[in-house]
Coordinates of C-alpha atoms and ligand atoms in Angstrom, one line a residue:
M180 CA 0.1 0.0 0.0
C181 CA 1.1 3.6 -0.4
G182 CA 3.5 5.1 2.0
I183 CA 3.7 8.6 3.1
V184 CA 6.5 10.7 4.6
G185 CA 6.6 14.5 5.2
Y186 CA 9.3 16.7 7.0
V187 CA 9.9 20.2 8.0
G188 CA 12.9 21.1 10.1
F189 CA 16.7 21.5 9.8
R190 CA 17.9 18.2 8.4
N191 CA 18.5 17.4 4.8
A192 CA 14.8 16.6 3.7
T193 CA 15.8 14.3 1.0
D194 CA 17.7 12.0 3.4
V195 CA 14.8 12.0 5.9
L196 CA 12.3 11.4 3.1
L197 CA 14.3 8.4 1.5
D198 CA 15.2 7.0 4.9
G199 CA 11.5 7.1 6.0
L200 CA 10.2 5.5 2.6
R201 CA 12.7 2.8 3.0
R202 CA 11.1 1.9 6.3
L203 CA 7.7 1.6 4.7
E204 CA 9.0 -0.7 2.0
Y205 CA 7.3 -3.7 3.8
R206 CA 4.0 -2.2 2.9
G207 CA 4.6 -2.9 -0.9
Y208 CA 4.8 -0.2 -3.7
D209 CA 5.6 0.0 -7.4
S210 CA 6.9 3.7 -7.9
A211 CA 8.1 6.4 -5.5
G212 CA 8.8 10.0 -5.7
I213 CA 9.9 13.0 -3.5
A214 CA 9.4 16.9 -3.5
V215 CA 11.7 19.1 -1.8
R216 CA 11.6 22.9 -1.2
T217 CA 15.0 24.2 -2.6
P218 CA 16.1 27.7 -2.8
E219 CA 15.2 27.5 -6.5
G220 CA 11.6 26.4 -5.6
L221 CA 9.8 23.0 -5.3
K222 CA 11.8 20.2 -7.0
V223 CA 10.1 16.9 -7.7
V224 CA 11.9 13.7 -8.6
K225 CA 9.7 10.5 -9.2
R226 CA 10.4 7.0 -10.6
S227 CA 8.5 4.0 -11.4
G228 CA 9.9 0.8 -9.7
K229 CA 11.9 0.5 -6.6
L230 CA 13.3 3.1 -4.3
S231 CA 16.8 2.5 -5.5
S232 CA 15.8 3.9 -8.8
L233 CA 14.6 6.9 -7.1
A234 CA 17.7 7.3 -4.9
E235 CA 19.9 6.9 -8.0
A236 CA 17.9 9.8 -9.8
V237 CA 18.2 11.9 -6.7
G238 CA 21.8 11.2 -6.4
K239 CA 22.3 12.7 -9.9
T240 CA 20.6 15.9 -8.9
P241 CA 20.9 16.2 -5.2
L242 CA 18.1 18.3 -3.8
Q243 CA 19.0 20.9 -1.0
G244 CA 16.3 21.8 1.4
A245 CA 14.8 21.0 4.7
L246 CA 11.2 20.6 3.9
G247 CA 9.7 17.8 1.8
I248 CA 7.1 15.2 1.0
G249 CA 7.8 11.6 0.0
H250 CA 5.6 8.8 -1.4
T251 CA 5.7 5.3 -2.2
R252 CA 2.8 4.3 -4.6
W253 CA 0.8 1.2 -5.0
A254 CA -1.0 1.7 -8.2
T255 CA -4.7 1.7 -8.2
H256 CA -5.7 4.4 -10.9
G257 CA -3.2 4.3 -13.7
A258 CA -0.2 2.1 -14.4
P259 CA 3.0 2.4 -12.2
T260 CA 4.7 4.9 -14.5
D261 CA 6.8 8.0 -13.8
P262 CA 4.1 10.3 -14.5
N263 CA 1.5 8.5 -12.3
A264 CA 3.9 8.4 -9.4
H265 CA 3.5 11.0 -6.8
P266 CA 4.1 13.8 -5.8
H267 CA 1.8 15.6 -8.2
T268 CA 2.0 19.4 -8.8
T269 CA -0.2 22.3 -9.8
E270 CA 0.6 23.2 -13.5
D271 CA 2.7 26.0 -12.3
G272 CA 4.8 23.6 -10.2
R273 CA 4.5 25.8 -7.1
I274 CA 2.3 23.2 -5.1
A275 CA 3.1 19.4 -4.7
L276 CA 1.0 16.9 -3.0
I277 CA 1.0 13.2 -2.1
H278 CA -2.1 11.0 -1.3
N279 CA -3.0 7.8 -0.1
G280 CA -6.5 6.3 -0.8
I281 CA -8.9 7.0 -3.5
F282 CA -11.0 10.0 -4.7
E283 CA -14.2 8.3 -5.8
N284 CA -15.7 11.2 -7.7
Y285 CA -12.3 12.0 -9.5
L286 CA -13.8 11.4 -13.0
E287 CA -16.5 13.8 -12.7
L288 CA -14.0 16.3 -11.0
K289 CA -11.6 15.8 -13.8
E290 CA -14.2 16.5 -16.5
A291 CA -15.1 19.7 -14.9
L292 CA -11.6 20.9 -14.3
Q293 CA -10.7 20.0 -18.0
A294 CA -13.7 22.0 -19.1
R295 CA -12.2 24.9 -17.1
G296 CA -8.9 24.6 -19.0
H297 CA -7.0 22.3 -16.6
R298 CA -4.4 20.1 -18.4
F299 CA -3.8 16.7 -16.8
R300 CA -0.4 14.9 -16.9
S301 CA -1.3 11.5 -15.2
E302 CA -4.1 9.0 -15.2
T303 CA -4.3 9.2 -11.3
D304 CA -7.3 10.2 -9.3
T305 CA -4.9 12.1 -7.1
E306 CA -4.1 14.8 -9.6
V307 CA -7.5 16.4 -9.4
L308 CA -6.5 17.6 -6.1
A309 CA -3.6 19.4 -7.4
H310 CA -5.8 21.2 -10.0
L311 CA -8.5 22.0 -7.3
L312 CA -5.7 23.6 -5.3
E313 CA -4.7 25.7 -8.1
E314 CA -8.2 27.3 -8.0
T315 CA -8.6 27.5 -4.2
Y316 CA -5.2 28.9 -3.3
R317 CA -5.2 32.4 -2.3
G318 CA -2.2 32.7 -0.1
D319 CA -3.2 30.4 2.7
L320 CA -2.3 26.9 2.1
L321 CA -4.3 25.3 4.8
E322 CA -7.4 27.3 3.8
A323 CA -6.9 26.1 0.2
L324 CA -6.7 22.5 1.1
R325 CA -9.8 22.6 3.3
E326 CA -11.7 24.3 0.5
A327 CA -10.4 21.8 -2.1
L328 CA -11.3 18.8 0.0
K329 CA -14.9 19.9 0.2
A330 CA -15.2 18.9 -3.6
V331 CA -13.7 15.4 -3.1
R332 CA -15.3 12.2 -1.9
G333 CA -13.6 9.1 -0.7
A334 CA -10.6 8.0 1.4
Y335 CA -7.6 10.0 1.6
A336 CA -4.5 10.9 3.5
V337 CA -3.1 14.0 1.7
V338 CA 0.1 16.0 2.4
V339 CA 0.8 19.3 0.6
A340 CA 3.6 21.7 0.3
H341 CA 3.8 25.1 -1.4
E342 CA 7.3 26.7 -2.4
D343 CA 6.6 30.0 -0.7
H344 CA 5.6 28.5 2.7
E345 CA 7.9 26.9 5.3
E346 CA 5.0 24.5 6.3
I347 CA 3.4 21.4 5.2
V348 CA -0.4 20.8 5.5
A349 CA -2.1 17.6 5.5
A350 CA -5.5 15.9 6.1
R351 CA -7.0 12.5 6.6
T352 CA -10.2 10.6 6.2
V353 CA -10.1 6.7 6.6
S354 CA -6.4 6.4 5.4
P355 CA -4.1 6.7 8.4
L356 CA -1.7 9.5 9.2
V357 CA 0.6 10.1 12.0
V358 CA 2.3 13.4 13.2
G359 CA 5.9 12.8 14.7
L360 CA 6.8 15.7 17.0
G361 CA 10.5 16.8 17.3
E362 CA 12.5 19.7 18.6
G363 CA 12.7 22.3 15.9
E364 CA 11.5 19.8 13.3
N365 CA 8.1 17.8 12.8
F366 CA 7.2 14.9 10.7
L367 CA 4.2 13.3 9.1
A368 CA 4.0 9.6 8.0
S369 CA 1.4 7.1 7.0
D370 CA 2.9 4.7 9.5
V371 CA 5.0 4.8 12.6
P372 CA 8.1 2.8 11.3
A373 CA 9.1 5.9 9.2
L374 CA 9.3 8.1 12.3
L375 CA 11.2 5.8 14.8
P376 CA 14.7 7.1 14.0
Y377 CA 13.8 10.5 14.8
T378 CA 11.0 10.6 17.4
R379 CA 8.6 8.5 19.6
R380 CA 6.2 11.4 20.4
V381 CA 3.4 11.0 18.0
I382 CA -0.1 12.3 17.3
F383 CA -2.5 9.7 15.5
L384 CA -4.8 11.9 13.5
H385 CA -8.4 11.2 13.4
D386 CA -10.8 11.1 10.5
G387 CA -11.5 14.7 9.2
D388 CA -8.4 16.1 11.1
V389 CA -6.6 18.8 9.0
V390 CA -3.0 19.7 10.2
R391 CA -0.5 22.4 9.6
L392 CA 3.2 21.5 10.5
T393 CA 5.9 24.0 10.7
R394 CA 9.4 23.6 12.4
E395 CA 8.0 25.0 15.6
G396 CA 4.7 23.3 15.9
V397 CA 1.6 21.5 14.9
E398 CA -1.9 23.0 14.6
I399 CA -4.9 20.7 14.1
T400 CA -8.3 21.8 13.0
D401 CA -11.4 20.1 11.5
L402 CA -12.5 20.5 7.9
E403 CA -14.4 23.5 8.9
G404 CA -11.5 25.1 10.5
R405 CA -12.4 24.7 14.1
P406 CA -9.5 23.8 16.4
V407 CA -9.2 20.3 17.6
Q408 CA -7.2 18.8 20.4
R409 CA -5.3 15.6 20.0
E410 CA -3.2 14.0 22.5
A411 CA 0.5 13.2 21.8
V412 CA 1.5 9.8 22.9
E413 CA 5.0 8.2 23.5
V414 CA 5.2 5.0 21.4
D415 CA 7.6 2.3 22.8
W416 CA 7.4 0.1 20.0
T417 CA 10.2 -1.9 18.5
L418 CA 10.5 -1.7 14.7
E419 CA 8.7 -5.0 14.3
A420 CA 5.9 -3.8 16.7
A421 CA 5.6 -0.6 14.6
E422 CA 5.3 -2.7 11.5
K423 CA 2.5 -4.3 13.0
G424 CA 1.0 -0.9 13.6
G425 CA 1.0 -1.3 17.4
F426 CA -1.0 -4.6 17.1
P427 CA 0.4 -7.8 18.8
H428 CA 0.0 -9.8 15.5
Y429 CA 0.0 -8.9 12.0
M430 CA -3.4 -10.9 11.6
L431 CA -5.1 -8.5 13.9
K432 CA -3.7 -5.5 12.2
E433 CA -4.9 -6.9 9.0
I434 CA -8.3 -7.6 10.5
Y435 CA -8.5 -3.9 11.4
E436 CA -7.4 -2.7 8.1
Q437 CA -10.4 -4.1 6.4
P438 CA -12.5 -0.9 6.4
W439 CA -10.0 0.9 4.4
V440 CA -9.1 -2.1 2.1
L441 CA -12.9 -2.4 1.2
E442 CA -12.7 1.3 0.5
N443 CA -9.8 0.5 -1.9
T444 CA -11.4 -2.4 -3.5
L445 CA -14.7 -0.5 -4.1
G446 CA -14.3 3.2 -3.7
G447 CA -13.3 4.2 -7.3
R448 CA -15.4 1.6 -9.0
L449 CA -18.9 2.1 -8.0
R450 CA -21.2 4.2 -10.0
E451 CA -24.4 4.3 -8.0
E452 CA -26.3 6.9 -10.0
E453 CA -25.9 5.0 -13.1
G454 CA -26.3 1.5 -11.4
T455 CA -23.1 0.3 -12.9
V456 CA -19.4 -0.4 -11.9
E457 CA -16.2 0.7 -13.6
L458 CA -13.8 -2.2 -13.7
G459 CA -11.5 -1.1 -16.5
L460 CA -11.4 -4.6 -18.0
A461 CA -10.8 -5.2 -21.7
L462 CA -12.9 -8.5 -21.3
D463 CA -16.2 -8.2 -23.2
P464 CA -18.8 -9.7 -20.8
R465 CA -21.2 -10.5 -23.6
E466 CA -18.6 -13.1 -25.0
V467 CA -18.9 -15.1 -21.8
D468 CA -21.6 -17.8 -21.4
R469 CA -20.3 -19.5 -18.3
V470 CA -17.8 -19.2 -15.5
H471 CA -15.3 -21.7 -13.9
V472 CA -14.1 -20.4 -10.6
I473 CA -10.5 -21.7 -9.9
A474 CA -9.0 -21.1 -6.5
C475 CA -7.8 -22.7 -3.2
G476 CA -8.6 -22.2 0.4
T477 CA -10.0 -18.9 1.5
A478 CA -9.7 -17.7 -2.0
G479 CA -11.8 -20.7 -2.9
Y480 CA -14.4 -19.6 -0.5
A481 CA -14.5 -16.2 -2.0
G482 CA -15.0 -17.8 -5.2
L483 CA -18.0 -19.9 -4.0
Y484 CA -19.6 -16.6 -2.8
G485 CA -18.9 -15.4 -6.3
K486 CA -20.7 -18.4 -7.7
Y487 CA -23.9 -17.4 -5.8
L488 CA -23.7 -13.8 -6.8
L489 CA -22.9 -14.6 -10.5
E490 CA -25.9 -16.9 -10.6
T491 CA -28.3 -14.7 -8.6
L492 CA -27.4 -11.4 -10.1
A493 CA -26.2 -12.2 -13.5
R494 CA -28.0 -15.5 -14.4
L495 CA -24.3 -16.6 -15.3
P496 CA -24.0 -20.4 -14.9
T497 CA -20.9 -20.9 -12.6
E498 CA -19.1 -23.9 -11.8
W499 CA -16.9 -23.9 -8.7
D500 CA -14.2 -26.3 -7.5
V501 CA -11.0 -26.2 -5.5
A502 CA -8.2 -25.8 -8.0
S503 CA -6.5 -29.1 -7.0
E504 CA -9.7 -31.0 -8.2
Y505 CA -10.7 -28.8 -11.0
R506 CA -7.2 -29.4 -12.9
Y507 CA -7.6 -33.1 -12.8
R508 CA -11.3 -33.6 -13.4
D509 CA -11.2 -33.1 -17.2
P510 CA -13.6 -30.0 -17.1
V511 CA -15.8 -29.4 -20.0
V512 CA -14.6 -26.0 -21.3
D513 CA -15.1 -23.9 -24.6
S514 CA -14.3 -20.7 -25.9
R515 CA -17.2 -19.0 -24.1
T516 CA -16.2 -20.2 -20.8
L517 CA -14.3 -17.9 -18.5
A518 CA -11.7 -19.2 -16.0
L519 CA -11.9 -16.9 -12.9
A520 CA -8.8 -17.5 -11.0
I521 CA -8.8 -15.9 -7.5
S522 CA -5.6 -15.6 -5.5
Q523 CA -4.1 -13.4 -3.0
S524 CA -0.5 -14.2 -3.7
G525 CA -1.0 -15.0 -7.3
E526 CA 1.6 -17.8 -7.0
T527 CA -0.5 -20.7 -5.8
I528 CA 0.5 -23.6 -8.0
D529 CA -2.8 -25.4 -8.0
T530 CA -4.6 -22.4 -9.0
L531 CA -2.0 -21.6 -11.7
E532 CA -2.2 -25.3 -13.0
G533 CA -6.0 -25.0 -13.0
L534 CA -6.0 -21.8 -14.9
R535 CA -3.5 -23.4 -17.5
E536 CA -5.6 -26.5 -18.0
A537 CA -8.7 -24.1 -18.6
K538 CA -6.7 -22.1 -21.0
R539 CA -5.5 -25.2 -22.9
K540 CA -9.1 -26.2 -23.5
G541 CA -9.7 -22.8 -25.0
A542 CA -11.2 -20.9 -21.9
R543 CA -10.9 -17.0 -21.6
S544 CA -9.5 -15.8 -18.4
L545 CA -9.7 -13.3 -15.7
G546 CA -7.7 -13.0 -12.4
V547 CA -9.0 -11.6 -9.2
I548 CA -5.6 -11.1 -7.6
N549 CA -3.9 -9.1 -4.8
A550 CA -0.1 -9.3 -5.5
K551 CA 1.0 -7.2 -8.4
G552 CA 3.6 -8.6 -10.7
S553 CA 2.8 -12.2 -9.5
T554 CA 2.9 -15.1 -11.9
L555 CA -0.9 -15.4 -12.2
T556 CA -1.2 -11.8 -13.3
R557 CA 1.0 -12.6 -16.3
E558 CA -0.9 -15.7 -17.3
V559 CA -4.5 -14.2 -17.3
E560 CA -5.9 -12.1 -20.1
D561 CA -7.1 -9.5 -17.7
V562 CA -6.9 -8.7 -13.8
L563 CA -9.2 -7.2 -11.4
Y564 CA -6.9 -6.2 -8.5
I565 CA -8.3 -6.4 -5.1
H566 CA -6.1 -3.8 -3.7
A567 CA -5.7 -5.3 -0.2
G568 CA -2.0 -4.3 0.3
P569 CA 0.6 -6.8 1.4
E570 CA -0.9 -9.4 3.6
I571 CA 1.7 -11.0 6.1
G572 CA -0.4 -13.0 8.6
V573 CA -0.6 -16.5 7.0
A574 CA -4.2 -16.8 7.6
S575 CA -5.8 -14.7 5.1
T576 CA -8.3 -12.1 6.5
K577 CA -8.3 -8.8 4.6
A578 CA -7.7 -10.4 1.1
Y579 CA -11.0 -12.5 1.6
T580 CA -13.2 -9.5 2.5
A581 CA -11.7 -7.7 -0.5
M582 CA -12.1 -10.7 -2.8
L583 CA -15.9 -10.9 -1.6
A584 CA -16.1 -7.2 -2.5
A585 CA -14.6 -7.9 -5.9
M586 CA -17.1 -10.8 -6.6
A587 CA -19.9 -8.5 -5.8
L588 CA -18.4 -5.9 -8.4
L589 CA -18.1 -8.6 -11.0
A590 CA -21.7 -10.0 -10.5
V591 CA -23.1 -6.4 -11.0
W592 CA -20.9 -6.0 -14.0
F593 CA -22.0 -9.1 -15.6
G594 CA -25.7 -8.7 -14.5
R595 CA -25.8 -5.3 -16.1
A596 CA -24.2 -6.2 -19.3
R597 CA -26.4 -9.4 -19.6
G598 CA -29.6 -7.5 -18.8
A599 CA -30.2 -9.7 -16.0
L600 CA -29.9 -7.1 -13.3
A601 CA -32.3 -4.2 -13.3
P602 CA -30.7 -0.7 -13.1
E603 CA -32.7 0.1 -9.8
E604 CA -31.6 -3.2 -8.2
A605 CA -28.1 -2.5 -9.1
Q606 CA -28.2 1.0 -7.6
R607 CA -29.6 -0.3 -4.4
L608 CA -26.8 -3.0 -4.2
L609 CA -24.1 -0.3 -5.1
R610 CA -25.4 2.1 -2.5
E611 CA -25.1 -0.7 0.1
M612 CA -21.7 -1.6 -1.0
R613 CA -20.7 2.0 -0.4
R614 CA -21.6 1.6 3.2
L615 CA -19.5 -1.6 3.6
P616 CA -16.3 0.1 5.1
R617 CA -18.4 1.8 7.8
L618 CA -20.2 -1.3 8.6
V619 CA -17.0 -3.3 9.0
E620 CA -15.7 -0.5 11.2
E621 CA -18.9 -0.9 13.5
V622 CA -18.3 -4.8 13.6
L623 CA -14.8 -4.3 14.8
E624 CA -16.1 -2.6 17.8
K625 CA -17.7 -5.9 18.9
R626 CA -14.1 -7.2 19.7
P627 CA -14.6 -7.3 23.5
L628 CA -18.0 -9.4 23.1
V629 CA -16.2 -11.7 20.7
A630 CA -13.3 -12.0 23.1
H631 CA -15.8 -12.8 25.9
V632 CA -17.3 -15.7 23.6
A633 CA -13.9 -17.0 22.9
E634 CA -13.1 -17.2 26.6
K635 CA -16.1 -19.2 27.1
Y636 CA -15.6 -21.8 24.4
H637 CA -11.7 -21.9 23.7
Q638 CA -11.4 -25.4 25.6
A639 CA -13.8 -27.0 23.1
Q640 CA -12.5 -30.0 21.2
D641 CA -14.6 -29.3 18.1
F642 CA -16.7 -26.6 16.5
L643 CA -19.4 -26.8 13.9
F644 CA -20.2 -23.8 11.6
L645 CA -23.5 -23.5 9.8
G646 CA -24.8 -21.0 7.2
R647 CA -27.2 -21.1 4.1
H648 CA -26.9 -19.7 0.6
V649 CA -24.2 -16.8 0.5
Q650 CA -23.5 -17.5 4.2
A651 CA -22.4 -21.2 3.4
P652 CA -19.0 -20.0 2.2
T653 CA -18.9 -17.7 5.4
A654 CA -19.3 -20.8 7.4
Y655 CA -16.5 -22.6 5.6
E656 CA -14.2 -19.6 5.9
G657 CA -15.0 -19.4 9.7
A658 CA -14.2 -23.0 10.4
L659 CA -11.0 -22.7 8.2
K660 CA -9.7 -19.7 10.3
L661 CA -10.3 -21.5 13.5
K662 CA -8.7 -24.7 12.5
E663 CA -5.8 -22.9 11.0
I664 CA -4.7 -20.8 13.8
S665 CA -6.1 -22.5 17.0
Y666 CA -5.6 -26.2 15.8
I667 CA -9.1 -26.9 17.1
H668 CA -11.1 -29.1 14.7
A669 CA -13.9 -27.3 13.1
E670 CA -16.3 -28.5 10.5
A671 CA -18.6 -26.4 8.3
Y672 CA -21.8 -27.5 6.5
P673 CA -24.6 -25.7 4.7
A674 CA -27.1 -25.4 7.5
G675 CA -29.7 -27.5 5.7
E676 CA -27.5 -30.5 5.3
M677 CA -26.9 -30.8 9.0
K678 CA -29.8 -33.2 9.5
H679 CA -28.1 -35.5 7.0
G680 CA -25.3 -36.5 9.2
P681 CA -23.4 -34.0 11.2
I682 CA -26.4 -33.7 13.6
A683 CA -25.2 -37.0 15.1
L684 CA -22.2 -34.9 16.5
I685 CA -24.4 -32.5 18.5
D686 CA -24.2 -32.7 22.4
E687 CA -23.5 -30.2 25.2
H688 CA -19.8 -30.1 24.5
L689 CA -20.2 -28.9 20.7
P690 CA -20.3 -25.0 20.2
V691 CA -22.3 -24.3 16.8
V692 CA -21.7 -21.1 15.1
V693 CA -24.8 -20.2 13.1
L694 CA -24.7 -17.5 10.3
A695 CA -28.3 -16.2 11.1
T696 CA -28.5 -12.9 9.5
K697 CA -31.7 -11.7 7.8
G698 CA -32.5 -12.8 4.4
P699 CA -34.8 -15.1 2.5
L700 CA -33.7 -18.2 4.4
Y701 CA -33.5 -16.7 7.8
E702 CA -36.6 -18.8 9.1
K703 CA -35.0 -21.9 7.9
T704 CA -31.8 -21.2 9.6
L705 CA -33.9 -20.6 12.9
S706 CA -35.3 -24.0 12.6
N707 CA -31.7 -25.3 12.1
I708 CA -30.8 -23.6 15.3
Q709 CA -33.8 -25.1 17.2
E710 CA -32.6 -28.5 16.0
V711 CA -29.1 -27.9 17.5
R712 CA -30.8 -26.7 20.8
A713 CA -33.1 -29.7 21.0
R714 CA -30.0 -31.9 21.2
G715 CA -28.1 -29.7 23.8
G716 CA -25.8 -28.0 21.4
K717 CA -24.5 -24.4 22.3
V718 CA -25.3 -21.9 19.7
I719 CA -23.2 -19.0 19.0
A720 CA -25.3 -17.0 16.4
I721 CA -24.2 -14.2 14.1
A722 CA -27.4 -12.3 13.7
T723 CA -28.6 -8.9 12.3
E724 CA -28.7 -5.9 14.5
G725 CA -32.2 -5.4 16.0
D726 CA -33.3 -9.2 15.7
E727 CA -34.9 -9.8 19.0
E728 CA -36.0 -13.5 18.3
I729 CA -32.4 -14.8 18.3
P730 CA -31.4 -14.3 21.9
R731 CA -34.4 -16.3 22.9
L732 CA -32.7 -19.2 20.9
A733 CA -29.0 -18.8 21.1
Q734 CA -26.6 -18.9 24.0
D735 CA -24.5 -16.0 22.5
V736 CA -25.4 -13.7 19.9
I737 CA -22.9 -11.4 18.1
Y738 CA -24.9 -8.7 16.1
V739 CA -23.7 -7.4 12.8
P740 CA -25.2 -4.2 11.1
E741 CA -28.1 -4.7 8.6
V742 CA -27.1 -4.7 5.1
H743 CA -28.4 -6.1 1.7
P744 CA -28.7 -9.9 2.4
L745 CA -26.3 -10.7 -0.6
L746 CA -23.6 -8.6 1.1
A747 CA -24.0 -9.9 4.5
P748 CA -21.1 -12.3 4.4
I749 CA -18.7 -9.1 4.1
V750 CA -19.8 -8.0 7.7
S751 CA -20.4 -11.4 9.0
V752 CA -17.1 -12.9 8.5
V753 CA -15.3 -10.3 10.6
P754 CA -16.6 -11.7 14.0
L755 CA -15.4 -15.1 12.8
Q756 CA -12.0 -14.0 12.1
L757 CA -11.7 -12.3 15.5
L758 CA -13.3 -15.5 17.2
A759 CA -10.5 -17.5 15.6
Y760 CA -8.0 -14.9 16.5
E761 CA -9.1 -14.7 20.2
I762 CA -9.3 -18.3 20.7
A763 CA -5.7 -18.8 19.2
V764 CA -4.3 -16.2 21.5
L765 CA -5.9 -17.7 24.5
L766 CA -4.5 -21.2 23.6
G767 CA -1.0 -19.5 23.0
R768 CA -0.7 -20.3 19.4
D769 CA 1.6 -18.7 16.8
V770 CA -1.1 -16.6 15.2
D771 CA 1.0 -15.2 12.4
Q772 CA 2.8 -18.3 11.4
P773 CA 0.7 -21.3 12.4
R774 CA 2.3 -24.7 12.2
N775 CA 2.6 -26.6 8.9
L776 CA 1.2 -23.5 6.9
A777 CA 2.9 -21.3 4.4
K778 CA 1.7 -18.0 3.0
S779 CA 2.2 -19.0 -0.4
V780 CA 1.7 -22.6 -1.5
T781 CA 3.9 -23.2 -4.5
V782 CA 3.8 -26.8 -4.3
E783 CA 1.3 -29.4 -5.4
Ligands
LIG1005 C1 -6.2 -19.4 4.6 C2 -5.3 -19.3 3.5 C3 -5.1 -20.2 2.4 C4 -5.0 -19.5 1.1 C5 -4.8 -20.5 -0.2 C6 -4.8 -19.9 -1.5 O1 -6.1 -18.5 5.5 O2 -4.6 -18.3 3.5 O3 -6.2 -21.0 2.3 O4 -6.2 -18.8 0.8 O5 -3.5 -21.1 0.1 O6 -3.8 -18.6 -1.5 P1 -3.8 -17.5 -2.6 O7 -5.1 -16.6 -2.4 O8 -2.6 -16.8 -2.2 O9 -3.9 -18.4 -3.8

């Protein structure tokens, strides 16, 4: 994900920026750049590729100055080229800015700015802010930023410098931004590791905060200009702890990153007004008659969710298989079959071989992938990136929810193109998708309750997970998370299948996690809960906020916010991730590197 560093003080800004960006390299990026306020004005150097290319370019023309901003970019809008790298500048080059996140309404802003005579030099969403600043700047940089931000919608951490001012100004909404406090110098960064060599006194900015940084001080206001007080805290983190964002494990950090990951996956792609999505795919949806999902493990369950959505919303026949089965079962494929390969790493050998098998038989191909530059990205015709950022915890969490969101995008895309999805229904779904980052944030607040449930059941020998329709994959994923990191045996079934066998397992020692959110099959799921209760089983229900029926039936209820039933898996899986995490911690397991597992499975 993108990294941000800002500096104002007395040191050589170039050194501080390059050093800070290096400390953020672990987040992943594909281009980098800096802007430094020199005696000759603002100077920008930016390069695609690694920081070494940037450092080499800077080495040729060293920039003298004690104020600057630096950025590592993980491409979303536009390829990782030199022009698309940050910083972006106003046309006169006097203001430079860097940005993490996505301006969702950038296309309409860009068109309006172009109509007013602005000329764009990149394909990024970020550049619109440079042009807006050109219009709003009248001598006060902070004021100009506040005014320009009124026009943009979306997630952002932005940092701006002007050649006439010995200050940097910044703002954040959703994307993180931290101020580092020094003596006669101050810093900004997207993450604490960039600050650690210089200071441990930091202010974590909140959503809606706007900040002015000078050598002497820091002034924080809200978007209306009203002063805001934020407490400075002393971080005692090691570098490793800082890379985990202060969380004890990468997995927990990644669970908490899900709101802005969803913003990244969805933000720039939803067109609610038109009832469409903008995926930038070259593939023609009308050339596809059926889909074969090819994936493994967690990515496989995301694909199974995709099958439900593609069939429900797009009436597109979809087959689903784990890749290791698909590749050996001699699937029936023709030139109107789309092989949909889903993978976080893009290196999973079974998925790659499944894809190759489908292609050999004449299939078209599309990848839903996280890791840029991975083998899979090179072997598919087209890629829909999920933009989840690097996932380090072996147990996949944020990549899963991002894959679910990508599946929803694809289903709407196909549904609209095939005429199977009415514009009004698409609009309703897209509006609901827009709410998802906030809803997941609400679910994360339930962690203390989930921890309580974990405490109650962590000694259990087995767990059963049940769910119907789109919540069946959620049940599978919940069970997988639990077994992977706690080593407790967990099984998952479609709830209606329970009576055909697994019901024999139920007794007072078996916790049964039931996905019982509101939807067309809610009543049927309640009957399944009754069946479990009648046999003494302990029910942990994931239910929709406001459901008063459920507490009468289940021992424990974890509520999730109401959302369109087809999107409920995206909010419902979060408590299951937390449950697995809390149980694993209570049992003293190695959460980030569970035994026998690897992050990327490149053997058959
Ligand atoms: C589970 C998990 C694995 C992966 C699977 C596929 O937490 O991480 O089940 O989902 O190995 O990996 P990718 O998505 O990299 O193809």
